[in-house]
Coordinates of C-alpha atoms in Angstrom, one line a residue:
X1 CA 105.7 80.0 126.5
X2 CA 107.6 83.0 127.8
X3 CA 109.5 83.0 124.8
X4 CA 106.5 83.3 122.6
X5 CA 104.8 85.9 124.3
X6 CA 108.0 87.8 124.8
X7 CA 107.5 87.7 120.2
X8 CA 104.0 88.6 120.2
X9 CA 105.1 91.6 122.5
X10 CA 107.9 92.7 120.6
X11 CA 105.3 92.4 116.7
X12 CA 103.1 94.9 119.0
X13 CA 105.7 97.6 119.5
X14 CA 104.2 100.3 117.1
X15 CA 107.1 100.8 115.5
X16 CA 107.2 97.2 114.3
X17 CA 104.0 97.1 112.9
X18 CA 104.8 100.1 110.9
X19 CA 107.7 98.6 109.4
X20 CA 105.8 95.5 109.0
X21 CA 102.5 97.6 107.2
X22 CA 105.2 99.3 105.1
X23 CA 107.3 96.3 103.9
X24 CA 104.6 94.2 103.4
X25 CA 102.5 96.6 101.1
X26 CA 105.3 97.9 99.6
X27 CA 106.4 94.9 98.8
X28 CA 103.5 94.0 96.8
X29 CA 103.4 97.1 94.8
X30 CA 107.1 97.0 93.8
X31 CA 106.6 93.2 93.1
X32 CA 103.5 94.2 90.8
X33 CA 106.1 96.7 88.8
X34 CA 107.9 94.7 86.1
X35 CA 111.4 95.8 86.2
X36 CA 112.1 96.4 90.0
X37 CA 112.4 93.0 91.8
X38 CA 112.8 92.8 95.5
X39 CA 116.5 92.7 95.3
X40 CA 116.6 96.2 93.9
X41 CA 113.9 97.5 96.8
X42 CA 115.7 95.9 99.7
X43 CA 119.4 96.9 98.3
X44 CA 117.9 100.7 98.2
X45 CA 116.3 100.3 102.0
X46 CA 119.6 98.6 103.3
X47 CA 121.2 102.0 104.7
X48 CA 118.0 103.3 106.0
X49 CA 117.3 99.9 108.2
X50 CA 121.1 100.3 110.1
X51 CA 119.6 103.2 111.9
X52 CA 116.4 101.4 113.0
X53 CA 116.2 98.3 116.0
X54 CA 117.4 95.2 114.1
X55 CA 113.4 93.7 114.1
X56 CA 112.2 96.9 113.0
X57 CA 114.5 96.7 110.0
X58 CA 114.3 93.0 109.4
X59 CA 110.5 93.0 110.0
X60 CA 110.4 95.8 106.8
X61 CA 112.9 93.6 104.4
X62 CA 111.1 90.9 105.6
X63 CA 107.7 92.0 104.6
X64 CA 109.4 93.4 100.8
X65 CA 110.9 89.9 100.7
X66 CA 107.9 87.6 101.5
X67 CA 105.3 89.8 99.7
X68 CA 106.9 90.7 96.4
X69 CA 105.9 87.3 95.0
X70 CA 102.5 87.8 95.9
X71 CA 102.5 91.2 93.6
X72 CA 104.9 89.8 91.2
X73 CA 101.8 87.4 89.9
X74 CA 99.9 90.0 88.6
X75 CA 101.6 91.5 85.5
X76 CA 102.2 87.2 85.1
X77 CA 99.1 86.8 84.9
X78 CA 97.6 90.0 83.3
X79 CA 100.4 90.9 80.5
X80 CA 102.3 88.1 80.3
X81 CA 105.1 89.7 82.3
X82 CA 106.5 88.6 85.7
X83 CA 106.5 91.1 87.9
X84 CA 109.6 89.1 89.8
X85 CA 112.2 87.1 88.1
X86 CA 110.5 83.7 90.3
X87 CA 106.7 84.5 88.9
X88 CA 108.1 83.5 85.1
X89 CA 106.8 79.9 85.6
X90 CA 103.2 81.5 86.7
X91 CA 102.4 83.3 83.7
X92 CA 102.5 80.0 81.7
X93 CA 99.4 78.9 82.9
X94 CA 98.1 82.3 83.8
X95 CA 98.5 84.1 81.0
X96 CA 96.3 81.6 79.1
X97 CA 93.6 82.0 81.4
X98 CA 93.6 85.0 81.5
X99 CA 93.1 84.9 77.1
X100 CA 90.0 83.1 77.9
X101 CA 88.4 85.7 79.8
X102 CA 89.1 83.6 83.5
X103 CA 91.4 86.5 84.7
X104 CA 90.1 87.2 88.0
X105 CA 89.7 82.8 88.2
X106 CA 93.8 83.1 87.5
X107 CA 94.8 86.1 90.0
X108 CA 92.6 84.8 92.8
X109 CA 94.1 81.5 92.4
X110 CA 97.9 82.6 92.6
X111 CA 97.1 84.7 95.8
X112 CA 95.0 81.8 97.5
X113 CA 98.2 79.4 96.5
X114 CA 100.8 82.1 97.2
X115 CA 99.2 82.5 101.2
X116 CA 99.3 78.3 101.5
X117 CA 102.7 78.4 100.8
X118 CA 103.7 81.0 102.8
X119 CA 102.0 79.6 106.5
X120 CA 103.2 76.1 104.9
X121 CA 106.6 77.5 105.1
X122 CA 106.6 79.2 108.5
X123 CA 104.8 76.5 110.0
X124 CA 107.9 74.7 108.7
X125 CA 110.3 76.7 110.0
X126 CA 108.4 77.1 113.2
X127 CA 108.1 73.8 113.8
X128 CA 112.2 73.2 113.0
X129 CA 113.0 75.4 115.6
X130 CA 113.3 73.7 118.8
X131 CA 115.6 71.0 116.3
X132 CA 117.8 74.3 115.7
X133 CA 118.3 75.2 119.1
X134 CA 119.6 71.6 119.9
X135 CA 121.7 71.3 116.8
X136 CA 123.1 75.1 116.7
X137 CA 125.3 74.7 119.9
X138 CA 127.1 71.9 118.3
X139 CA 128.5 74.1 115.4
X140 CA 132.0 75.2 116.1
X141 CA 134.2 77.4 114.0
X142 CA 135.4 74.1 111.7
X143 CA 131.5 72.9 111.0
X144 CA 130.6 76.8 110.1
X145 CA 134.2 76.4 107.9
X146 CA 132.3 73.5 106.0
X147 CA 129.1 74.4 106.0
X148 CA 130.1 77.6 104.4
X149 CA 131.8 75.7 101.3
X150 CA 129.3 73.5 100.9
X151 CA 127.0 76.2 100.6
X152 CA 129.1 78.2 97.9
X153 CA 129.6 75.0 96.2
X154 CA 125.9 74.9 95.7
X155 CA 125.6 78.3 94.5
X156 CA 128.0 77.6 91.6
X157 CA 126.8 74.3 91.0
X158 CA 123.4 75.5 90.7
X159 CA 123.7 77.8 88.0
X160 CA 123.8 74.9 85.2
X161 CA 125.2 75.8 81.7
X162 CA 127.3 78.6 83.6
X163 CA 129.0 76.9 86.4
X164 CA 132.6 78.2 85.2
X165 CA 131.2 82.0 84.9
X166 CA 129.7 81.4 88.7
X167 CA 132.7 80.0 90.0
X168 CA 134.9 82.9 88.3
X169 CA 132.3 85.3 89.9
X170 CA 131.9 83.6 92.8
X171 CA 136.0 83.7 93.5
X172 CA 135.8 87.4 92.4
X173 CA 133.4 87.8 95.6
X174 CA 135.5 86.1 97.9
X175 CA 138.7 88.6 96.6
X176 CA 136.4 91.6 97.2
X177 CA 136.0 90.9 100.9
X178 CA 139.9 90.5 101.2
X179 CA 140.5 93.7 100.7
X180 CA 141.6 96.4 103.0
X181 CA 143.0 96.3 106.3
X182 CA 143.9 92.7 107.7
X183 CA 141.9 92.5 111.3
X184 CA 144.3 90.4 112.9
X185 CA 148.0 90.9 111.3
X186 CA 147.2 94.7 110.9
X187 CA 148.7 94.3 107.4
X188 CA 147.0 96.1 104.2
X189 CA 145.8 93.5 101.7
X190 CA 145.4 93.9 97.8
X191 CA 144.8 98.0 98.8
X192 CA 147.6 99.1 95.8
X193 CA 148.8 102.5 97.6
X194 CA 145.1 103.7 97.4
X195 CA 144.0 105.0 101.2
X196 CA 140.0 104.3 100.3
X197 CA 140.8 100.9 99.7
X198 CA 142.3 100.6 103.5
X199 CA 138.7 100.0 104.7
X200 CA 137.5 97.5 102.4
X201 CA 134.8 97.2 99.9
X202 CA 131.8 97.5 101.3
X203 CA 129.3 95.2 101.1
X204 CA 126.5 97.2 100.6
X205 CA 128.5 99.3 98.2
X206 CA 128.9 96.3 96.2
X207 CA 124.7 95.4 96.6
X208 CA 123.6 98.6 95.7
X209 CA 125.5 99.1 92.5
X210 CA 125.1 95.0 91.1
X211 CA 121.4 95.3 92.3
X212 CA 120.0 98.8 92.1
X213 CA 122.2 100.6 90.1
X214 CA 122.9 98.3 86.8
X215 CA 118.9 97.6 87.1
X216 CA 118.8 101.8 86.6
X217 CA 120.7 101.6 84.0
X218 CA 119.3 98.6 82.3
X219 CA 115.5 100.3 82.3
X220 CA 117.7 103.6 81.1
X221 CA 119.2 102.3 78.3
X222 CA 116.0 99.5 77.2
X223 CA 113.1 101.1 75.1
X224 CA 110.5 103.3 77.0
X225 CA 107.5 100.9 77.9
X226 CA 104.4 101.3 79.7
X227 CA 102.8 97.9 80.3
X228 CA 98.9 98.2 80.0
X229 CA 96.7 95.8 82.4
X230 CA 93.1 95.6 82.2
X231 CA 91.1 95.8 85.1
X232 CA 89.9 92.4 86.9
X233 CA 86.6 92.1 87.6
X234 CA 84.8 88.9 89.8
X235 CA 85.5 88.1 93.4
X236 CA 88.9 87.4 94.8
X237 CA 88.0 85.0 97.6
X238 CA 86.8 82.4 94.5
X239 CA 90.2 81.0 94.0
X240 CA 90.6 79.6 98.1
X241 CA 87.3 77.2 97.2
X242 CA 89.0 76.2 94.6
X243 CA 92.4 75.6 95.7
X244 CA 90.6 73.1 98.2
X245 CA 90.1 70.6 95.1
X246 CA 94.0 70.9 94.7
X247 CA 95.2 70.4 98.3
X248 CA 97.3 67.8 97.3
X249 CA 99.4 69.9 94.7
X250 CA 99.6 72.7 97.1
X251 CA 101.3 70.8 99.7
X252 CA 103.6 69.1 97.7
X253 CA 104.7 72.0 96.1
X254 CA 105.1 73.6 99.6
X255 CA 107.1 70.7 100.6
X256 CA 109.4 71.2 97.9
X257 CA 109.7 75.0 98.6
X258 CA 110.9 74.4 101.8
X259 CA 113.2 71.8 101.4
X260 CA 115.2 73.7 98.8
X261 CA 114.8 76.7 100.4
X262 CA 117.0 75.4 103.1
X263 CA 119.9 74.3 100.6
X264 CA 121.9 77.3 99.2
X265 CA 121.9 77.8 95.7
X266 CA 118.7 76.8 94.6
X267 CA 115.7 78.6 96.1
X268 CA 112.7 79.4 94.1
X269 CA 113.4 78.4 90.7
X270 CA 114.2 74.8 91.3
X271 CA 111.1 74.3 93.6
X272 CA 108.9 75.8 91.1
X273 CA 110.0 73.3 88.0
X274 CA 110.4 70.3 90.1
X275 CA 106.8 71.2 91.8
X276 CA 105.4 71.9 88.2
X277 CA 106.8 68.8 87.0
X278 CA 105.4 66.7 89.7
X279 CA 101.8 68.3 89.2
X280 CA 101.7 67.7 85.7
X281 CA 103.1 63.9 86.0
X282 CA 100.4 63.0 88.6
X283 CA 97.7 65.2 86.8
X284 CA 94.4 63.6 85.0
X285 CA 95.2 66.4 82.9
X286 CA 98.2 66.7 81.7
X287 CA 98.1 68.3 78.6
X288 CA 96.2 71.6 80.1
X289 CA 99.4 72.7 81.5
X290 CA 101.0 75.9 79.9
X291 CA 97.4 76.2 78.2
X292 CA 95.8 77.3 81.1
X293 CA 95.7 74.7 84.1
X294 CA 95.0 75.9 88.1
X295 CA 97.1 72.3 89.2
X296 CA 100.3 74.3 87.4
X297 CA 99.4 78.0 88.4
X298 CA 99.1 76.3 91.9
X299 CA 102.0 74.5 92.1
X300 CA 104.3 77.9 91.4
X301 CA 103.3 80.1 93.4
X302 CA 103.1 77.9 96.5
X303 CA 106.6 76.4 95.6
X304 CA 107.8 79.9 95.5
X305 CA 106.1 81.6 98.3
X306 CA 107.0 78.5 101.0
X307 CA 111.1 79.5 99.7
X308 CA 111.3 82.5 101.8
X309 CA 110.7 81.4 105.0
X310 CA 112.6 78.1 104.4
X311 CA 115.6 80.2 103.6
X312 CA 116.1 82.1 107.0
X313 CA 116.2 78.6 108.4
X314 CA 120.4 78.4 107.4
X315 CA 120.7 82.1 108.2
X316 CA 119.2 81.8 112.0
X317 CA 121.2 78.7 112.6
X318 CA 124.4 78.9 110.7
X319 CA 124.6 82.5 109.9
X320 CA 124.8 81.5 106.3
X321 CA 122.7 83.1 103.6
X322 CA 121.6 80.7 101.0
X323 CA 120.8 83.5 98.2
X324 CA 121.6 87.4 97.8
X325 CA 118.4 88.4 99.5
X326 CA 119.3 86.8 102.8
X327 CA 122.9 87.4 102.4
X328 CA 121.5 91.7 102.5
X329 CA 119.5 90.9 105.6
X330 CA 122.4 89.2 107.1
X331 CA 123.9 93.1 107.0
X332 CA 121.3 94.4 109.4
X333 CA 122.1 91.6 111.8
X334 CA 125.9 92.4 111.8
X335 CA 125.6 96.1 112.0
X336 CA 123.4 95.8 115.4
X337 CA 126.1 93.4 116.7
X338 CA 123.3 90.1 116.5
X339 CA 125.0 87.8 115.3
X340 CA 123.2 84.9 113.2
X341 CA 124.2 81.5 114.4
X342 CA 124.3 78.8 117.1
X343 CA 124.3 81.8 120.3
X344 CA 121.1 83.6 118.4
X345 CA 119.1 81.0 119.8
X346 CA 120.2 81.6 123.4
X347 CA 120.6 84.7 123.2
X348 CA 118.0 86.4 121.5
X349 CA 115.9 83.7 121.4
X350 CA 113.2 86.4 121.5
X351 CA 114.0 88.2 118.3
X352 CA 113.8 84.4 116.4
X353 CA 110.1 84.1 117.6
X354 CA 108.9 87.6 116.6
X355 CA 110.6 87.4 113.4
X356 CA 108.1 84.1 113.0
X357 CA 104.8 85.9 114.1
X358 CA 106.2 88.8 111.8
X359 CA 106.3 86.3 108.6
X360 CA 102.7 85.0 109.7
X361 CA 101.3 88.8 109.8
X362 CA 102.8 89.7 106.7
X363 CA 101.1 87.0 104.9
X364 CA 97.6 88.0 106.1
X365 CA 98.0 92.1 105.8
X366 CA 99.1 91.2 101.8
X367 CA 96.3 88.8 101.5
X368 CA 93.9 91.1 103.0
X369 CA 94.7 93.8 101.1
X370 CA 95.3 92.2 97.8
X371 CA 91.9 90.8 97.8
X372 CA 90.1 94.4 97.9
X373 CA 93.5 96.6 95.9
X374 CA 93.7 94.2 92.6
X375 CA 93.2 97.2 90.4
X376 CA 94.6 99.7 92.1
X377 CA 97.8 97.5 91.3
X378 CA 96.7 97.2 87.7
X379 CA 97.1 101.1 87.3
X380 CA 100.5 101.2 88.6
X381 CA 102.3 98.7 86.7
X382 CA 102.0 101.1 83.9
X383 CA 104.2 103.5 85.4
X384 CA 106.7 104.2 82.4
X385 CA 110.2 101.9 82.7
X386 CA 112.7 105.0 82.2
X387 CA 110.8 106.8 85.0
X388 CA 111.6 104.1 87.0
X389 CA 114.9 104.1 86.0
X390 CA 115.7 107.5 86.9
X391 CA 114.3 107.0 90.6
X392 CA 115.7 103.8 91.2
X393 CA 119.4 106.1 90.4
X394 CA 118.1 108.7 92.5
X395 CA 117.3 106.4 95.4
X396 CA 120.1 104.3 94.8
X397 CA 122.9 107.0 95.1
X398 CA 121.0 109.1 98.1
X399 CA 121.5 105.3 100.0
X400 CA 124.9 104.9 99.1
X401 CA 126.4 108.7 99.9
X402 CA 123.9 108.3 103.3
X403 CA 126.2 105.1 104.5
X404 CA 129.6 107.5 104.8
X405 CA 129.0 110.7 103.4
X406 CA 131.3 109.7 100.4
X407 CA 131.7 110.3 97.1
X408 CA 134.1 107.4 96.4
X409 CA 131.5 105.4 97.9
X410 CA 129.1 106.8 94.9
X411 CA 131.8 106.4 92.5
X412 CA 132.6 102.7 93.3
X413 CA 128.3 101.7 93.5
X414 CA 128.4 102.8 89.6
X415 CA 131.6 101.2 88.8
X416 CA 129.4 97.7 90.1
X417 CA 126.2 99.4 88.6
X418 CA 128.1 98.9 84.8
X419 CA 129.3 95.5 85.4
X420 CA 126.3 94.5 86.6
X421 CA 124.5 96.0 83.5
X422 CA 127.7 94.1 81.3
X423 CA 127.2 90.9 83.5
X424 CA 122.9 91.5 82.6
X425 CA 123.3 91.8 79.0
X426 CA 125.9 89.2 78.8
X427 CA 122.8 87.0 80.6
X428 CA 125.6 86.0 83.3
X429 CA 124.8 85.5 87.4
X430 CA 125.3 88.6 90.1
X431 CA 124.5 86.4 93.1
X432 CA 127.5 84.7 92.8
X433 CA 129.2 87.8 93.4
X434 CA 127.5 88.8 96.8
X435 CA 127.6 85.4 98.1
X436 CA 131.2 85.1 97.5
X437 CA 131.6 88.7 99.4
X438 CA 129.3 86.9 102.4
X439 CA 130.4 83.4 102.6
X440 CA 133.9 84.2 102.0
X441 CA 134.1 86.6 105.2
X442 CA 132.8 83.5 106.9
X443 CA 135.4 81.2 105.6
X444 CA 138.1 83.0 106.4
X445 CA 136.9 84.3 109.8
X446 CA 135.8 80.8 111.0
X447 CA 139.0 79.3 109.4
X448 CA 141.5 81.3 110.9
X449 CA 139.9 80.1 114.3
X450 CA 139.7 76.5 113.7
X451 CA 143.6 76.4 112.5
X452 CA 144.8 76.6 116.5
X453 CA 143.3 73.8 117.3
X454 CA 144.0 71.4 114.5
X455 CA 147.2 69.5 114.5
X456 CA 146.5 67.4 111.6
X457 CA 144.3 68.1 108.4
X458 CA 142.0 64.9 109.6
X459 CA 141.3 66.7 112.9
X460 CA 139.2 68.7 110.4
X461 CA 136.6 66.5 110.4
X462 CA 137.4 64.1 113.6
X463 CA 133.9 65.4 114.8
X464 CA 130.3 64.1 114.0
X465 CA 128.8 67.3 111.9
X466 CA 131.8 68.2 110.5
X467 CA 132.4 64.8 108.8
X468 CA 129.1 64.6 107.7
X469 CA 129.3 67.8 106.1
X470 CA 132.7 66.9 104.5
X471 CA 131.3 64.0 103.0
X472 CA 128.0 65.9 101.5
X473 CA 130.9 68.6 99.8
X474 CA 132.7 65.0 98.1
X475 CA 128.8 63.7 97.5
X476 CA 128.2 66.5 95.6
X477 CA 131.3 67.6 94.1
X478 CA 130.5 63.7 92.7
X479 CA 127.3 63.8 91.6
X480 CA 127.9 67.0 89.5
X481 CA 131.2 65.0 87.9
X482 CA 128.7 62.4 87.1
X483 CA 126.4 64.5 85.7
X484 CA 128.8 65.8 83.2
X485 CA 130.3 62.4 82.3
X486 CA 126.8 61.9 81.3
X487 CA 126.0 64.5 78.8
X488 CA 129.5 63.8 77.6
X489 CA 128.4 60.5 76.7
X490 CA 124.7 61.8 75.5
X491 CA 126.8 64.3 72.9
X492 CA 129.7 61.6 71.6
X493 CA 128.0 59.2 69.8
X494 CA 126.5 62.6 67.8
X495 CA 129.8 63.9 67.3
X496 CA 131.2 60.4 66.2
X497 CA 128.4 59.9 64.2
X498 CA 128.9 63.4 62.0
X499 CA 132.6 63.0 61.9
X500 CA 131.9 59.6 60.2
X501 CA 129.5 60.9 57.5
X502 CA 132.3 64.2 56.8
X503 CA 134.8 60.7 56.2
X504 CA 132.2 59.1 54.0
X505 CA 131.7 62.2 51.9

């Protein structure tokens, strides 16, 4: 009990309600803007929140993380257009309702589904956190080792059809953070003569110009376009009677984001398909979905909106982000010295709790205000795209030169700003890239302390967690090895087939 109130005392501070006000609108306004994201928002605020109290600033990416889905379903909906990259599923169903004149039916249906997936999800991770203070104290250097890899082993695995590309970018990530001065030999690594290089790449650096940046330069380079949205008209509140009928679907799509919001690598979009395929399998209708059904609209935007709160589950715990979003929160904690992890829970076990009140508030302030601000949002997703270009640049450089008054600073954001904008138009993963910076530090940190202590390379994984964890990497380095042996065997009789018929002729 002292530890909750000791939350609710530290959401009422002023200052943290401000932050969360700010975040949490914000983030539905730059969610409802096709073309920003959340990514680009937060990588932008990053330098701002190191001067702030670490649950001021995390309570303001917080609220821009957890509300930009909520915005993100209106262009969906409206024009066909996901405001976010994770609302694509929701304009399938949407969209079509939308056609037949049911628009205000559609929006007040994703924002009723959107709010039960996001108190499904902190009641989730709420209710996991007594488990993760018991748990926490038993990871040591060698289980953090482990759990690292098997988290960036999910992150390369995830992105199917491009696992090599991941993996490349992935190990390109883990080189970046090698760079610079060695902290315990004192010896310059990979730094070629150059004296910038001495103090490493910096993280942010790196997130500003794969996030902001090549995003600036993508809406710079893309045809002007200013999306038009018609204004909704009916009441908002319509869509929570009706969600009633479909509690079943909600729930099970909550279920599912949660679950995979806690495994790194596959976050929203895999909760959303496997939640829309379940709806539309148990469904007496089935073939209303993509024409228009509320069981499919449902089931993505409670899938998605459970994710984010599922997701700081690994990062409290372990310290381990399981996508790029967590992985530029997990800044903030570092730069204030709080480190994520088994002591967070003993230490600042106050922080953990008001970061949970500060997920519940930020799901009622955006429901509140989206139920009486629908067309207000309608008028500003048709700011111009190469307007938004130019102030994303703006913002993005004035938050890179602000982290250490430097030019090369600015100079190495835009050299990541173009190969983001390469790696965008060759349709290939950033994330990768960030997570390998993140996780890699981990490895290598957590490694280098484990090493004294082992004798043998069994002595690894002599303890209970740290075996288990081994054996999930080998399950799933073995699944995936099945999994192509499959669609090897799907594709040969094909190829045998044709090579037969080029004999015959």
């Amino acid at each position: 009990m002292e530890n909750l109130f000791a939350g609710l005392e530290m959401l009422a501070r002023w200052d943290v309600m401000l932050a969360l006000f700010v975040g949490s609108i914000g983030g539905v306004i730059i969610g409802a803007i096709p073309g920003v994201g959340p990514a680009v928002a937060i990588a932008i605020l990053l330098p701002a929140t190191f001067s702030l109290d670490p649950i001021v600033g995390l309570t303001m990416l917080l609220g821009i993380y957890g509300s930009s889905m909520y915005g993100g379903a209106i262009p969906a909906v409206l024009i066909n257009t996901p405001g976010t990259a994770v609302n694509a599923l929701t304009s399938y169903d949407g969209y079509p309702m939308t056609k037949r004149g049911e628009a205000h039916r559609a929006v007040s249906l994703a924002y009723s589904a959107s709010f039960w997936g996001g108190i499904f999800g902190i009641g989730c991770l709420i209710l996991l956190s007594p488990v993760l203070a018991i748990i926490a104290p038993m990871f040591g250097s060698r289980e953090i080792f482990l759990a690292a890899l098997l988290g960036i082993i999910l992150v390369i695995l995830a992105h199917r059809g491009q696992i090599f590309a991941a993996g490349m970018l992935a190990m390109f990530g883990i080189f970046l953070q090698t760079v610079g001065l060695d902290a315990v030999t004192y010896t310059q690594r990979y730094t070629f003569g150059f004296s910038f290089l001495s103090s490493g790449v910096n993280l942010i650096v790196v997130v500003l110009g794969l996030f902001a940046l090549s995003q600036a330069f993508f809406l710079l380079t893309a045809p002007d376009n200013s999306p038009d949205a018609k204004p909704v008209s009916g009441k908002m509140t319509a869509g929570i009677k009706e969600l009633m009928k479909h509690k079943r679907v909600a729930t099970v799509a909550s279920g599912f984001g949660v679950i995979l919001g806690m495994i790194p690598g596959t976050g929203e979009f895999t909760a959303q398909f496997m939640s829309y395929t379940y709806a539309q399998k148990t469904s007496k209708t089935p073939d209303d979905f993509g024409k228009g059904s509320p069981e499919g609209l449902i089931a993505s935007e409670a899938a998605n909106n459970a994710v984010p709160a599922a997701a700081m589950i690994p990062l409290l715990a372990l310290g381990i982000p399981g996508e790029a979003l967590t992985a530029m929160m997990l800044s903030v904690f570092y730069v204030h010295n709080v480190i994520p992890g088994p002591q967070l829970f003993q230490s600042n076990i106050d922080l953990v709790y008001g970061l949970y009140f500060a997920l519940i508030a930020l799901n009622v302030i955006v429901m509140v205000f989206l139920l009486f601000s629908t067309n207000l949002l309608t008028k500003i997703i048709r700011i111009p795209t190469r307007f938004l270009g130019v102030l994303i640049l703006l913002l993005s450089f004035v938050g890179v030169y602000s982290l250490r008054n430097s030019l090369t600073d600015c100079m190495i954001a835009a050299g990541f700003g173009v190969l983001g904008l390469i790696l965008k138009r060759l349709n290939l993963p950033i994330v990768p890239i960030i997570l390998g910076m993140v996780l890699g530090g981990i490895m290598e940190v957590k490694l280098r302390s484990a090493l004294p202590r082992l004798k043998t390379p069994f002595d690894m994984i002599d303890r209970p967690i740290s075996l288990i964890l081994f054996v999930l990497i080998l399950l799933v380095l073995a699944l995936h090895v099945r999994t192509l042996i499959k669609e090897w065997r799907a594709h040969q009789p094909e190829e045998d087939h044709d090579m037969h018929d080029s004999q015959l002729r």
